[in-house]
Amino acid sequence: MNHFRTVVRSISYVRWYWLGNMGGITVIFLAYQLPGLVNREFFNLITGDAPTSFGLWTLVALIIAGGLGRLAGMIFIVTTNVPLGYRIAALLQKNMLGRIFQLPGASALEGSAGEAISRFRGDVDETRWFPLRVNDWIASIINGALSIAIMMWIDPYITLICLVPIMAVTGFVYVLRMRIAALRKAAREAAGNVTGFIGELFGAVQAVKVATAENSMIEHFATLNQQRSRTALRDRLFDQLMDSVFRNAVNISTALIMILAAQKMRSREFTVGDFALFVYYLPGLAEMTWMFGSTYARFKQLAVSFERMRKIMRGAPDEDLVAHGPIYLNDDAPPVPQPVRSAEDRLQRLEIRDLTFHHPDSGRGVEGVDLSIERGSFTVITGRIGSGKTTLLRALLGLLPKDRGGIHWNGESVADPASFFVPPRSAYTPQVPWLYSAALRENLLMGLSDDDVDLAAAIHAAVLEEDLEALDHGLDTMVGPKGVRLSGGQMQRVAAARMLARSPELFVFDDLSSALDVETEQTLWTRMFERRGTDAGQTCLVVSHRRPALRHADQIIVLKDGRVHARGDLNDLLQRDEEMQRLWRGDEEPDPASPPPSPGSFGGS
């Protein structure tokens, strides 16, 4: 879909607002004609240079009618501008976010989250007001065409001469169209770099502090802002230069009228009223050509924004960016679908065969993993740093697109793991959990009804009771962006409670206790195992190197360089496997003899 069709498609979504706005702006521009005609008749009346068709009071009535017309048009504009812009913005943002949710969760974005936000904000803002600019342009063409027709009827020669500077400016804009697009692209990319860096920085505050890299981060941030300032200044300066050229074209045309009309006015071929009308209409003609040039320039800039937003869509058809659908700006949002448990959801056996995934940038990942998990079992995946533990979980759950391999739930093939491995079948707590800037209760429920969740039991199992008592507002405490008001351990336990509240068939933990102190970790695992004791069907797949988890494991999978190195229970592995013995001693560092990351190595976190 080309950019023009994308604009048309977005306009069709708000067509009634757009048509109402078009009617309002057209009425305003047409009402603009009346003062020019009244000026001509008035000056002809008082100078007697030409016969007049209207009396003085008729002219006054026409002036009042023009003012009332502009007022009516303004009412239409005020009532349609904001709804139109916000509906287009909401549609674009909803479609981009929907596409992100369709993609594998761990690789949904090509860049950083902060850079993506710049597209959701800056590029959407660039797009949503463009239909209003189109309305201004169309109405200015109607007004300009009518003005030219009246001027040609009065004096074709002077009309054509005074239009030359204005038309020349239009050609000037066309010649510079590529420069316009290049400047806007550079400005948008520089803004994206700044927001992307901010997002990454706030997501790695602890790492920056540990590395004492605060000064270097500040210097890099200043450099990015300087680049953004330069590109934005060039873009804005070019806009202002073009605007100045358009505006000055009116002054040149006015001077030409004065020169050409001087002799004709002596012979009464061109009256003072005609001169007043020409001078009055010239700004409108300049506005028409300025609107043409400005709209064309904005369209070239809009093309940059469309391309940036389409990169968010990653492989989806172009028309999906502006696919029509409900947005619920003024209405209540539909209720969140509640998970419905069926007999088919009950887990008996989960089987993985030849599961393989390689990271595109490094070639590392997991290779040929086979795994069988029985109902009620506790399976631990362990291995050194970079052995592929997290990658294995993500590939299994559909958060990364597997290269090959089969996944079977109770013997039935799972075609789309990303949509299949959700509550009530499974729930997942990642190594670095994400919380939303909302109340703690909302982060736990995530749309579920209080009546359908045993929140107290989930909080108890996740060892959160004392933390809740320490919070000012308990479950109603706002956790801040990404849960910034909570410690790392609290965030992990909130994520665990969120998962436990859903009581899925399969619990998937990725290094759940990595940010916990020894005492809290011991309590957490104890309560988890007590929970398993009361629910024989609770099945767990856990990434961990901690001894409490390893001791309770029914089977342990040892990964090395992305492959299954060994499997068995703890006693068996400690007796026969050197790799397991190293992990039991707490040695998780990568083997220094291992080759560096390359397309031929299959490690990865």
Coordinates of C-alpha atoms in Angstrom, one line a residue:
M1 CA 0.0 0.0 0.0
N2 CA 1.5 3.4 -1.0
H3 CA 1.5 6.4 1.3
F4 CA -1.4 8.1 -0.5
R5 CA -3.7 5.0 0.0
T6 CA -2.6 4.9 3.6
V7 CA -3.8 8.5 4.1
V8 CA -7.0 7.8 2.3
R9 CA -7.6 4.7 4.4
S10 CA -7.0 6.6 7.6
I11 CA -9.4 9.4 6.5
S12 CA -12.1 6.8 5.7
Y13 CA -12.0 5.7 9.3
V14 CA -13.1 9.2 10.4
R15 CA -14.9 10.1 7.3
W16 CA -17.9 11.9 9.0
Y17 CA -15.6 14.0 11.2
W18 CA -13.5 14.7 8.1
L19 CA -16.4 15.7 5.9
G20 CA -17.8 17.9 8.7
N21 CA -14.4 19.5 9.1
M22 CA -14.2 19.9 5.3
G23 CA -17.6 21.7 5.3
G24 CA -16.6 24.0 8.1
I25 CA -13.2 25.1 6.6
T26 CA -14.8 25.5 3.1
V27 CA -17.5 27.8 4.5
I28 CA -14.8 29.9 6.2
F29 CA -12.8 30.2 2.9
L30 CA -15.9 31.0 0.9
A31 CA -16.9 33.6 3.4
Y32 CA -13.5 35.1 2.8
Q33 CA -14.7 36.1 -0.7
L34 CA -17.3 38.5 0.5
P35 CA -15.1 41.2 2.0
G36 CA -13.1 41.4 -1.3
L37 CA -16.2 41.9 -3.4
V38 CA -17.6 44.4 -0.8
N39 CA -14.3 46.4 -0.9
R40 CA -14.5 46.6 -4.7
E41 CA -18.1 47.8 -4.6
F42 CA -17.5 50.3 -1.7
F43 CA -14.5 52.0 -3.4
N44 CA -16.3 52.1 -6.7
L45 CA -19.2 53.7 -4.9
I46 CA -17.3 56.4 -3.2
T47 CA -15.0 57.2 -6.2
G48 CA -17.6 56.9 -8.9
D49 CA -15.1 55.1 -11.1
A50 CA -17.6 52.4 -12.1
P51 CA -21.3 51.7 -11.6
T52 CA -22.2 49.7 -8.5
S53 CA -24.9 47.1 -8.0
F54 CA -25.4 47.5 -4.3
G55 CA -26.2 50.2 -1.9
L56 CA -24.3 51.0 1.3
W57 CA -26.6 49.0 3.7
T58 CA -26.5 46.0 1.4
L59 CA -22.8 46.0 1.6
V60 CA -22.9 46.2 5.4
A61 CA -25.4 43.3 5.4
L62 CA -23.0 41.2 3.2
I63 CA -20.1 41.9 5.6
I64 CA -22.3 40.7 8.5
A65 CA -23.3 37.6 6.5
G66 CA -19.7 36.8 5.9
G67 CA -18.9 37.0 9.6
L68 CA -21.7 34.7 10.5
G69 CA -20.6 32.3 7.8
R70 CA -17.1 32.2 9.3
L71 CA -18.6 31.7 12.8
A72 CA -20.6 28.7 11.6
G73 CA -17.6 27.2 9.9
M74 CA -15.5 27.7 13.0
I75 CA -18.1 25.8 15.1
F76 CA -17.8 22.8 12.7
I77 CA -14.0 22.9 12.9
V78 CA -13.9 23.1 16.7
T79 CA -16.3 20.1 17.1
T80 CA -14.4 17.9 14.6
N81 CA -10.7 18.7 14.9
V82 CA -9.9 17.0 18.1
P83 CA -12.1 13.9 17.7
L84 CA -10.6 13.3 14.2
G85 CA -7.0 13.6 15.3
Y86 CA -7.4 11.5 18.4
R87 CA -9.3 8.7 16.6
I88 CA -6.6 8.4 14.0
A89 CA -3.9 8.4 16.6
A90 CA -5.7 5.7 18.7
L91 CA -6.2 3.5 15.6
L92 CA -2.6 3.6 14.6
Q93 CA -1.3 3.0 18.1
K94 CA -3.8 0.2 18.7
N95 CA -2.8 -1.6 15.4
M96 CA 0.9 -1.2 16.1
L97 CA 0.5 -2.5 19.7
G98 CA -1.6 -5.4 18.4
R99 CA 1.1 -6.4 16.0
I100 CA 3.7 -6.3 18.8
F101 CA 1.5 -8.7 20.8
Q102 CA 1.3 -11.0 17.8
L103 CA 5.0 -11.3 17.4
P104 CA 7.3 -13.6 19.6
G105 CA 7.5 -11.7 22.9
A106 CA 11.3 -11.8 23.3
S107 CA 11.9 -10.5 19.8
A108 CA 8.9 -8.3 19.0
L109 CA 10.9 -5.1 18.7
E110 CA 13.9 -4.6 16.4
G111 CA 15.2 -1.7 18.5
S112 CA 14.8 -0.6 22.1
A113 CA 11.4 0.0 23.8
G114 CA 12.3 3.7 24.1
E115 CA 12.9 4.0 20.4
A116 CA 9.6 2.3 19.7
I117 CA 7.8 4.8 22.0
S118 CA 9.2 7.6 19.8
R119 CA 7.3 6.0 16.9
F120 CA 4.1 5.6 18.9
R121 CA 4.3 9.3 19.9
G122 CA 6.2 11.4 17.4
D123 CA 5.3 9.6 14.2
V124 CA 1.7 9.2 15.2
D125 CA 1.5 12.9 16.0
E126 CA 2.9 13.6 12.5
T127 CA 0.2 11.5 11.0
R128 CA -3.0 12.2 12.8
W129 CA -3.3 15.9 11.9
F130 CA -2.5 15.5 8.2
P131 CA -6.2 14.9 7.1
L132 CA -6.9 18.4 8.6
R133 CA -4.1 19.8 6.5
V134 CA -5.6 18.1 3.4
N135 CA -8.9 19.9 4.2
D136 CA -7.2 23.2 4.5
W137 CA -5.5 22.6 1.1
I138 CA -8.7 21.6 -0.7
A139 CA -10.6 24.5 0.7
S140 CA -7.8 26.9 -0.2
I141 CA -7.9 25.5 -3.8
I142 CA -11.6 26.2 -4.0
N143 CA -11.1 29.7 -2.6
G144 CA -8.1 30.3 -4.9
A145 CA -9.9 29.1 -8.0
L146 CA -12.9 31.3 -7.3
S147 CA -10.5 34.3 -6.7
I148 CA -8.6 33.7 -9.9
A149 CA -11.9 33.5 -11.9
I150 CA -13.1 36.8 -10.5
M151 CA -9.7 38.5 -11.1
M152 CA -9.5 37.1 -14.6
W153 CA -12.9 38.5 -15.3
I154 CA -11.7 41.9 -14.2
D155 CA -8.2 41.9 -15.9
P156 CA -6.6 38.7 -17.3
Y157 CA -3.3 40.3 -18.0
I158 CA -2.6 41.7 -14.6
T159 CA -3.9 38.4 -13.0
L160 CA -1.5 36.2 -14.9
I161 CA 1.5 38.5 -14.2
C162 CA 0.9 38.6 -10.5
L163 CA 0.5 34.9 -10.3
V164 CA 4.0 34.2 -11.7
P165 CA 5.9 34.7 -8.4
I166 CA 3.4 32.5 -6.5
M167 CA 3.6 29.7 -9.1
A168 CA 7.4 29.9 -9.1
V169 CA 7.4 29.1 -5.4
T170 CA 5.4 26.0 -6.0
G171 CA 8.0 24.7 -8.4
F172 CA 10.7 25.6 -5.8
V173 CA 9.1 23.3 -3.3
Y174 CA 8.9 20.4 -5.8
V175 CA 12.6 20.7 -6.5
L176 CA 13.4 20.5 -2.8
R177 CA 11.1 17.6 -2.0
M178 CA 14.0 15.0 -1.4
R179 CA 15.8 17.4 0.9
I180 CA 12.6 17.9 2.9
A181 CA 12.2 14.1 3.4
A182 CA 15.9 13.6 4.3
L183 CA 15.8 16.3 7.0
R184 CA 12.6 15.0 8.6
K185 CA 14.0 11.4 8.6
A186 CA 17.2 12.5 10.3
A187 CA 15.2 14.5 12.9
R188 CA 12.9 11.6 13.7
E189 CA 15.8 9.1 14.0
A190 CA 17.7 11.4 16.3
A191 CA 14.6 11.8 18.5
G192 CA 14.3 8.0 18.5
N193 CA 17.9 7.6 19.6
V194 CA 17.4 9.8 22.6
T195 CA 14.2 8.2 23.8
G196 CA 15.7 4.7 23.2
F197 CA 18.7 5.5 25.3
I198 CA 16.6 6.9 28.1
G199 CA 14.6 3.6 28.1
E200 CA 17.7 1.5 28.1
L201 CA 19.3 3.6 30.8
F202 CA 16.4 3.4 33.2
G203 CA 16.3 -0.4 32.6
A204 CA 19.9 -0.8 33.6
V205 CA 20.3 1.5 36.6
Q206 CA 21.9 -1.1 38.8
A207 CA 24.4 -2.1 36.1
V208 CA 25.4 1.5 35.5
K209 CA 26.0 2.0 39.3
V210 CA 28.0 -1.2 39.6
A211 CA 30.2 -0.2 36.7
T212 CA 30.5 3.4 38.0
A213 CA 29.6 4.5 34.5
E214 CA 27.4 7.4 35.5
N215 CA 29.7 10.1 33.9
S216 CA 30.1 8.2 30.7
M217 CA 26.3 7.7 30.4
I218 CA 25.7 11.4 31.0
E219 CA 28.3 12.3 28.3
H220 CA 26.7 9.9 25.8
F221 CA 23.3 11.3 26.6
A222 CA 24.5 14.8 26.1
T223 CA 26.0 13.8 22.7
L224 CA 22.7 12.2 21.6
N225 CA 20.9 15.4 22.6
Q226 CA 23.3 17.6 20.7
Q227 CA 22.7 15.4 17.6
R228 CA 19.0 15.7 18.1
S229 CA 19.2 19.5 18.6
R230 CA 21.2 19.9 15.3
T231 CA 18.9 17.8 13.2
A232 CA 15.8 19.3 14.7
L233 CA 17.2 22.8 14.1
R234 CA 18.0 22.1 10.5
D235 CA 14.5 20.6 9.9
R236 CA 12.8 23.6 11.6
L237 CA 15.0 26.1 9.8
F238 CA 14.2 24.6 6.5
D239 CA 10.4 24.8 7.3
Q240 CA 10.7 28.4 8.3
L241 CA 12.7 29.2 5.1
M242 CA 10.1 27.8 2.9
D243 CA 7.4 29.6 4.8
S244 CA 9.2 32.9 4.4
V245 CA 9.6 32.4 0.7
F246 CA 5.9 31.8 0.3
R247 CA 4.9 34.8 2.4
N248 CA 7.3 37.1 0.5
A249 CA 5.8 36.0 -2.8
V250 CA 2.7 38.0 -1.8
N251 CA 4.7 41.2 -1.4
I252 CA 6.3 40.7 -4.9
S253 CA 2.9 40.2 -6.5
T254 CA 1.5 43.2 -4.8
A255 CA 4.4 45.3 -6.2
L256 CA 3.7 44.0 -9.7
I257 CA 0.0 44.9 -9.4
M258 CA 0.9 48.5 -8.4
I259 CA 3.3 48.9 -11.3
L260 CA 1.0 47.3 -13.9
A261 CA -2.2 48.9 -12.6
A262 CA -0.8 52.5 -12.5
Q263 CA -1.3 53.3 -16.2
K264 CA -4.7 51.5 -16.5
M265 CA -6.0 53.4 -13.5
R266 CA -5.3 56.7 -15.3
S267 CA -7.4 55.6 -18.2
R268 CA -10.1 54.2 -15.9
E269 CA -9.6 50.7 -17.3
F270 CA -8.7 49.5 -13.8
T271 CA -10.5 51.1 -10.8
V272 CA -9.6 51.7 -7.3
G273 CA -12.1 49.1 -6.3
D274 CA -10.4 46.6 -8.7
F275 CA -7.1 47.4 -7.1
A276 CA -8.5 46.9 -3.6
L277 CA -10.0 43.5 -4.6
F278 CA -6.7 42.3 -6.2
V279 CA -4.7 43.3 -3.1
Y280 CA -7.3 41.6 -0.9
Y281 CA -7.2 38.3 -2.9
L282 CA -3.5 38.0 -3.3
P283 CA -2.8 36.7 0.3
G284 CA -5.5 34.0 -0.4
L285 CA -3.8 33.0 -3.6
A286 CA -0.5 32.9 -1.8
E287 CA -2.2 30.8 0.9
M288 CA -3.3 28.4 -1.7
T289 CA 0.1 27.9 -3.2
W290 CA 1.7 27.9 0.3
M291 CA -0.8 25.2 1.4
F292 CA 0.0 23.2 -1.7
G293 CA 3.8 23.4 -1.1
S294 CA 3.4 22.9 2.7
T295 CA 1.0 20.0 2.3
Y296 CA 3.3 18.4 -0.3
A297 CA 6.3 18.9 2.0
R298 CA 4.3 17.4 5.0
F299 CA 3.3 14.5 2.8
K300 CA 7.0 13.8 2.1
Q301 CA 7.7 14.0 5.8
L302 CA 4.7 11.8 6.5
A303 CA 6.1 9.1 4.3
V304 CA 9.1 8.9 6.7
S305 CA 6.7 8.5 9.6
F306 CA 4.7 5.8 7.8
E307 CA 7.9 3.9 7.0
R308 CA 9.0 4.1 10.6
M309 CA 5.6 2.8 11.9
R310 CA 5.6 0.0 9.3
K311 CA 8.9 -1.2 10.8
I312 CA 6.9 -1.8 14.0
M313 CA 4.5 -3.9 12.0
R314 CA 7.3 -6.3 11.0
G315 CA 6.1 -8.3 8.1
A316 CA 2.3 -7.5 8.4
P317 CA 0.6 -6.3 5.3
D318 CA 0.8 -2.5 4.9
E319 CA -2.9 -2.1 5.2
D320 CA -2.8 -3.5 8.7
L321 CA -1.3 -0.3 10.0
V322 CA -4.6 1.5 9.2
A323 CA -7.0 -1.5 9.6
H324 CA -10.3 -0.3 10.9
G325 CA -11.6 -1.5 14.3
P326 CA -13.1 -0.2 17.6
I327 CA -11.0 2.1 19.7
Y328 CA -13.3 2.9 22.7
L329 CA -12.3 6.5 23.2
N330 CA -15.6 7.5 24.7
D331 CA -17.1 4.1 25.5
D332 CA -16.2 1.7 28.2
A333 CA -13.6 -0.9 27.0
P334 CA -14.9 -4.4 26.6
P335 CA -14.4 -6.7 29.5
V336 CA -11.1 -8.6 29.7
P337 CA -11.7 -12.2 28.6
Q338 CA -11.5 -14.5 31.6
P339 CA -9.6 -17.7 31.2
V340 CA -11.9 -20.7 30.8
R341 CA -10.5 -24.0 31.8
S342 CA -11.5 -27.0 29.7
A343 CA -10.8 -30.8 29.9
E344 CA -8.3 -30.4 27.0
D345 CA -6.3 -27.9 29.1
R346 CA -5.5 -30.4 31.8
L347 CA -1.8 -31.4 31.4
Q348 CA -0.8 -35.0 31.4
R349 CA 2.4 -34.9 29.5
L350 CA 4.4 -32.1 27.7
E351 CA 6.9 -33.4 25.1
I352 CA 9.6 -31.4 23.3
R353 CA 11.4 -33.0 20.3
D354 CA 14.5 -31.6 18.6
L355 CA 13.7 -28.0 19.7
T356 CA 16.2 -25.6 18.0
F357 CA 16.6 -21.9 17.9
H358 CA 19.6 -19.7 16.9
H359 CA 19.8 -16.0 17.6
P360 CA 20.2 -14.3 14.2
D361 CA 22.9 -11.9 15.4
S362 CA 25.2 -14.4 17.0
G363 CA 24.1 -17.9 15.9
R364 CA 24.0 -19.0 19.5
G365 CA 20.9 -20.6 21.1
V366 CA 19.7 -24.1 21.7
E367 CA 20.1 -27.2 19.4
G368 CA 18.1 -30.4 19.3
V369 CA 16.6 -30.3 22.8
D370 CA 14.4 -33.3 23.8
L371 CA 12.4 -33.1 27.0
S372 CA 9.4 -34.9 28.5
I373 CA 7.5 -33.4 31.5
E374 CA 4.9 -35.5 33.3
R375 CA 1.9 -34.0 35.2
G376 CA 2.9 -33.2 38.8
S377 CA 6.6 -33.3 38.2
F378 CA 9.2 -30.7 39.1
T379 CA 11.8 -30.2 36.3
V380 CA 14.9 -28.0 36.7
I381 CA 17.0 -26.8 33.8
T382 CA 20.4 -25.8 34.9
G383 CA 23.8 -24.9 33.4
R384 CA 26.4 -22.3 33.3
I385 CA 25.9 -18.7 32.2
G386 CA 25.3 -18.6 28.5
S387 CA 24.4 -22.3 28.2
G388 CA 20.9 -21.5 26.7
K389 CA 18.6 -21.9 29.7
T390 CA 16.5 -18.8 29.1
T391 CA 16.6 -19.3 25.4
L392 CA 15.1 -22.8 25.8
L393 CA 12.2 -21.5 27.9
R394 CA 11.5 -18.7 25.4
A395 CA 11.6 -21.0 22.4
L396 CA 9.3 -23.5 24.2
L397 CA 6.7 -20.7 25.1
G398 CA 6.8 -19.1 21.7
L399 CA 8.6 -16.0 22.9
L400 CA 11.2 -16.8 20.3
P401 CA 10.4 -18.3 16.9
K402 CA 11.9 -21.8 16.9
D403 CA 13.9 -22.9 13.9
R404 CA 12.6 -26.4 14.0
G405 CA 11.3 -29.0 16.5
G406 CA 8.0 -30.2 17.8
I407 CA 6.0 -29.4 20.9
H408 CA 3.2 -31.7 22.0
W409 CA 0.6 -31.2 24.8
N410 CA -1.0 -34.5 25.8
G411 CA 0.1 -35.9 22.5
E412 CA -1.4 -33.1 20.4
S413 CA 0.9 -30.9 18.4
V414 CA 1.2 -27.2 19.4
A415 CA 1.2 -25.2 16.2
D416 CA 1.4 -21.7 17.8
P417 CA 3.2 -21.9 21.2
A418 CA 2.8 -18.1 21.8
S419 CA -1.0 -18.2 21.8
F420 CA -1.1 -21.7 23.4
F421 CA 1.1 -21.3 26.4
V422 CA -1.1 -18.9 28.3
P423 CA -3.4 -19.3 31.4
P424 CA -5.0 -21.6 32.2
R425 CA -2.5 -23.9 30.5
S426 CA 0.7 -22.2 31.6
A427 CA 2.1 -19.1 33.3
Y428 CA 5.6 -17.7 33.1
T429 CA 7.8 -15.6 35.4
P430 CA 10.8 -14.3 33.5
Q431 CA 14.2 -13.6 35.0
V432 CA 13.6 -9.9 34.8
P433 CA 9.9 -9.4 35.4
W434 CA 7.9 -6.4 34.1
L435 CA 5.5 -4.4 36.2
Y436 CA 3.2 -1.6 35.0
S437 CA 2.8 1.9 36.4
A438 CA -0.4 1.0 38.3
A439 CA -1.5 -0.2 41.7
L440 CA 0.0 -3.4 43.0
R441 CA -3.4 -5.0 42.9
E442 CA -3.8 -4.3 39.2
N443 CA -0.3 -5.7 38.5
L444 CA -1.4 -9.0 40.3
L445 CA -4.8 -9.3 38.7
M446 CA -4.1 -8.0 35.2
G447 CA -7.8 -7.9 34.3
L448 CA -8.9 -10.9 36.4
S449 CA -11.9 -10.6 38.7
D450 CA -11.2 -10.5 42.5
D451 CA -13.9 -13.1 42.9
D452 CA -12.1 -15.6 40.6
V453 CA -8.7 -15.3 42.3
D454 CA -7.4 -16.4 45.7
L455 CA -5.1 -13.4 46.0
A456 CA -4.3 -14.0 49.6
A457 CA -3.0 -17.5 48.9
A458 CA -0.9 -16.3 46.0
I459 CA 0.6 -13.5 48.2
H460 CA 1.4 -15.9 50.9
A461 CA 3.1 -18.4 48.6
A462 CA 5.2 -15.6 47.1
V463 CA 6.3 -14.4 50.6
L464 CA 4.8 -10.9 50.1
E465 CA 2.9 -10.4 53.3
E466 CA 5.5 -8.5 55.2
D467 CA 6.2 -6.3 52.2
L468 CA 2.6 -5.4 51.8
E469 CA 2.4 -4.4 55.5
A470 CA 5.4 -2.1 54.9
L471 CA 3.8 -0.4 51.9
D472 CA 1.8 2.8 52.7
H473 CA -1.3 1.7 50.8
G474 CA -0.9 -2.1 50.7
L475 CA -2.3 -3.6 47.5
D476 CA -3.4 -0.1 46.3
T477 CA 0.2 1.2 46.3
M478 CA 1.3 2.6 43.0
V479 CA 4.5 0.7 42.0
G480 CA 5.7 3.3 39.5
P481 CA 7.1 2.8 35.9
K482 CA 8.5 -0.7 35.6
G483 CA 7.9 -1.2 39.4
V484 CA 10.6 1.3 40.2
R485 CA 9.3 1.7 43.8
L486 CA 10.0 -1.9 44.6
S487 CA 13.2 -3.7 45.1
G488 CA 14.4 -6.4 42.7
G489 CA 13.4 -9.1 45.0
Q490 CA 10.0 -7.6 45.6
M491 CA 9.4 -7.3 41.8
Q492 CA 10.3 -11.0 41.4
R493 CA 7.9 -12.1 44.1
V494 CA 5.1 -9.8 42.8
A495 CA 5.6 -11.5 39.4
A496 CA 5.5 -14.9 41.1
A497 CA 2.3 -14.0 42.9
R498 CA 0.7 -12.9 39.7
M499 CA 1.5 -16.3 38.1
L500 CA 0.4 -18.2 41.2
A501 CA -2.9 -16.4 41.2
R502 CA -3.8 -17.9 37.9
S503 CA -3.3 -21.6 39.1
P504 CA -2.2 -22.8 35.6
E505 CA -1.5 -26.4 34.7
L506 CA 2.2 -25.6 34.1
F507 CA 4.3 -23.1 36.1
V508 CA 7.4 -21.8 34.3
F509 CA 10.0 -20.0 36.4
D510 CA 13.2 -18.5 35.0
D511 CA 15.7 -18.1 37.9
L512 CA 13.0 -17.0 40.3
S513 CA 15.2 -16.5 43.3
S514 CA 18.1 -14.7 41.7
A515 CA 17.4 -11.4 43.4
L516 CA 16.3 -12.9 46.8
D517 CA 18.3 -13.2 50.0
V518 CA 18.9 -16.7 51.4
E519 CA 16.2 -16.6 54.0
T520 CA 13.5 -15.3 51.7
E521 CA 14.5 -17.8 49.0
Q522 CA 14.3 -20.7 51.4
T523 CA 10.8 -19.6 52.5
L524 CA 9.6 -19.1 49.0
W525 CA 10.7 -22.6 47.9
T526 CA 9.3 -24.1 51.0
R527 CA 5.9 -22.6 50.4
M528 CA 6.0 -23.6 46.7
F529 CA 6.7 -27.2 47.7
E530 CA 3.9 -27.1 50.3
R531 CA 1.6 -25.9 47.6
R532 CA 2.7 -28.8 45.4
G533 CA 1.9 -31.1 48.4
T534 CA -1.7 -29.9 48.4
D535 CA -2.1 -30.0 44.6
A536 CA -0.6 -33.2 43.2
G537 CA -1.3 -31.9 39.7
Q538 CA 1.0 -28.8 40.0
T539 CA 3.7 -29.1 37.3
C540 CA 6.8 -26.9 37.4
L541 CA 9.5 -26.2 34.8
V542 CA 12.2 -24.2 36.5
V543 CA 15.5 -22.6 35.5
S544 CA 17.7 -22.5 38.6
H545 CA 21.1 -23.3 40.0
R546 CA 20.0 -23.0 43.6
R547 CA 20.3 -26.0 45.8
P548 CA 16.7 -26.0 47.3
A549 CA 15.3 -26.3 43.8
L550 CA 17.8 -28.9 42.7
R551 CA 17.1 -31.1 45.8
H552 CA 13.4 -31.2 45.0
A553 CA 13.7 -31.8 41.3
D554 CA 12.2 -35.0 39.8
Q555 CA 14.5 -34.5 36.9
I556 CA 17.4 -32.1 36.1
I557 CA 18.3 -31.1 32.6
V558 CA 22.0 -29.9 32.4
L559 CA 22.6 -27.6 29.4
K560 CA 26.0 -27.0 27.9
D561 CA 26.7 -24.8 24.8
G562 CA 23.0 -25.0 24.0
R563 CA 22.7 -28.7 24.0
V564 CA 21.4 -31.2 26.6
H565 CA 24.6 -32.4 28.3
A566 CA 23.0 -34.7 30.9
R567 CA 19.7 -35.5 32.6
G568 CA 18.6 -37.4 35.7
D569 CA 18.0 -36.8 39.4
L570 CA 20.4 -34.9 41.6
N571 CA 22.1 -37.9 43.3
D572 CA 22.7 -39.6 39.9
L573 CA 24.1 -36.5 38.3
L574 CA 26.4 -35.6 41.2
Q575 CA 27.9 -39.1 41.1
R576 CA 28.5 -39.3 37.4
D577 CA 28.6 -35.9 35.8
E578 CA 31.5 -33.4 36.2
E579 CA 29.4 -30.5 34.8
M580 CA 26.8 -31.0 37.5
Q581 CA 29.4 -31.3 40.2
R582 CA 30.8 -27.9 39.1
L583 CA 27.3 -26.3 39.2
W584 CA 26.7 -27.8 42.6
R585 CA 29.9 -26.1 43.9
G586 CA 28.5 -22.8 42.6
D587 CA 30.8 -22.5 39.5
E588 CA 28.5 -21.0 36.9
E589 CA 31.1 -19.1 34.8
P590 CA 31.4 -20.0 31.1
D591 CA 34.2 -22.4 30.3
P592 CA 37.2 -20.3 29.2
A593 CA 38.0 -23.0 26.7
S594 CA 34.7 -22.5 24.9
P595 CA 34.9 -20.7 21.6
P596 CA 33.6 -17.2 21.3
P597 CA 30.1 -16.6 20.0
S598 CA 29.8 -17.4 16.4
P599 CA 27.3 -18.9 14.0
G600 CA 28.7 -22.3 14.9
S601 CA 28.2 -22.1 18.6
F602 CA 24.9 -22.6 20.3
G603 CA 25.2 -21.0 23.7
G604 CA 23.1 -18.1 24.8
S605 CA 21.4 -17.0 27.9

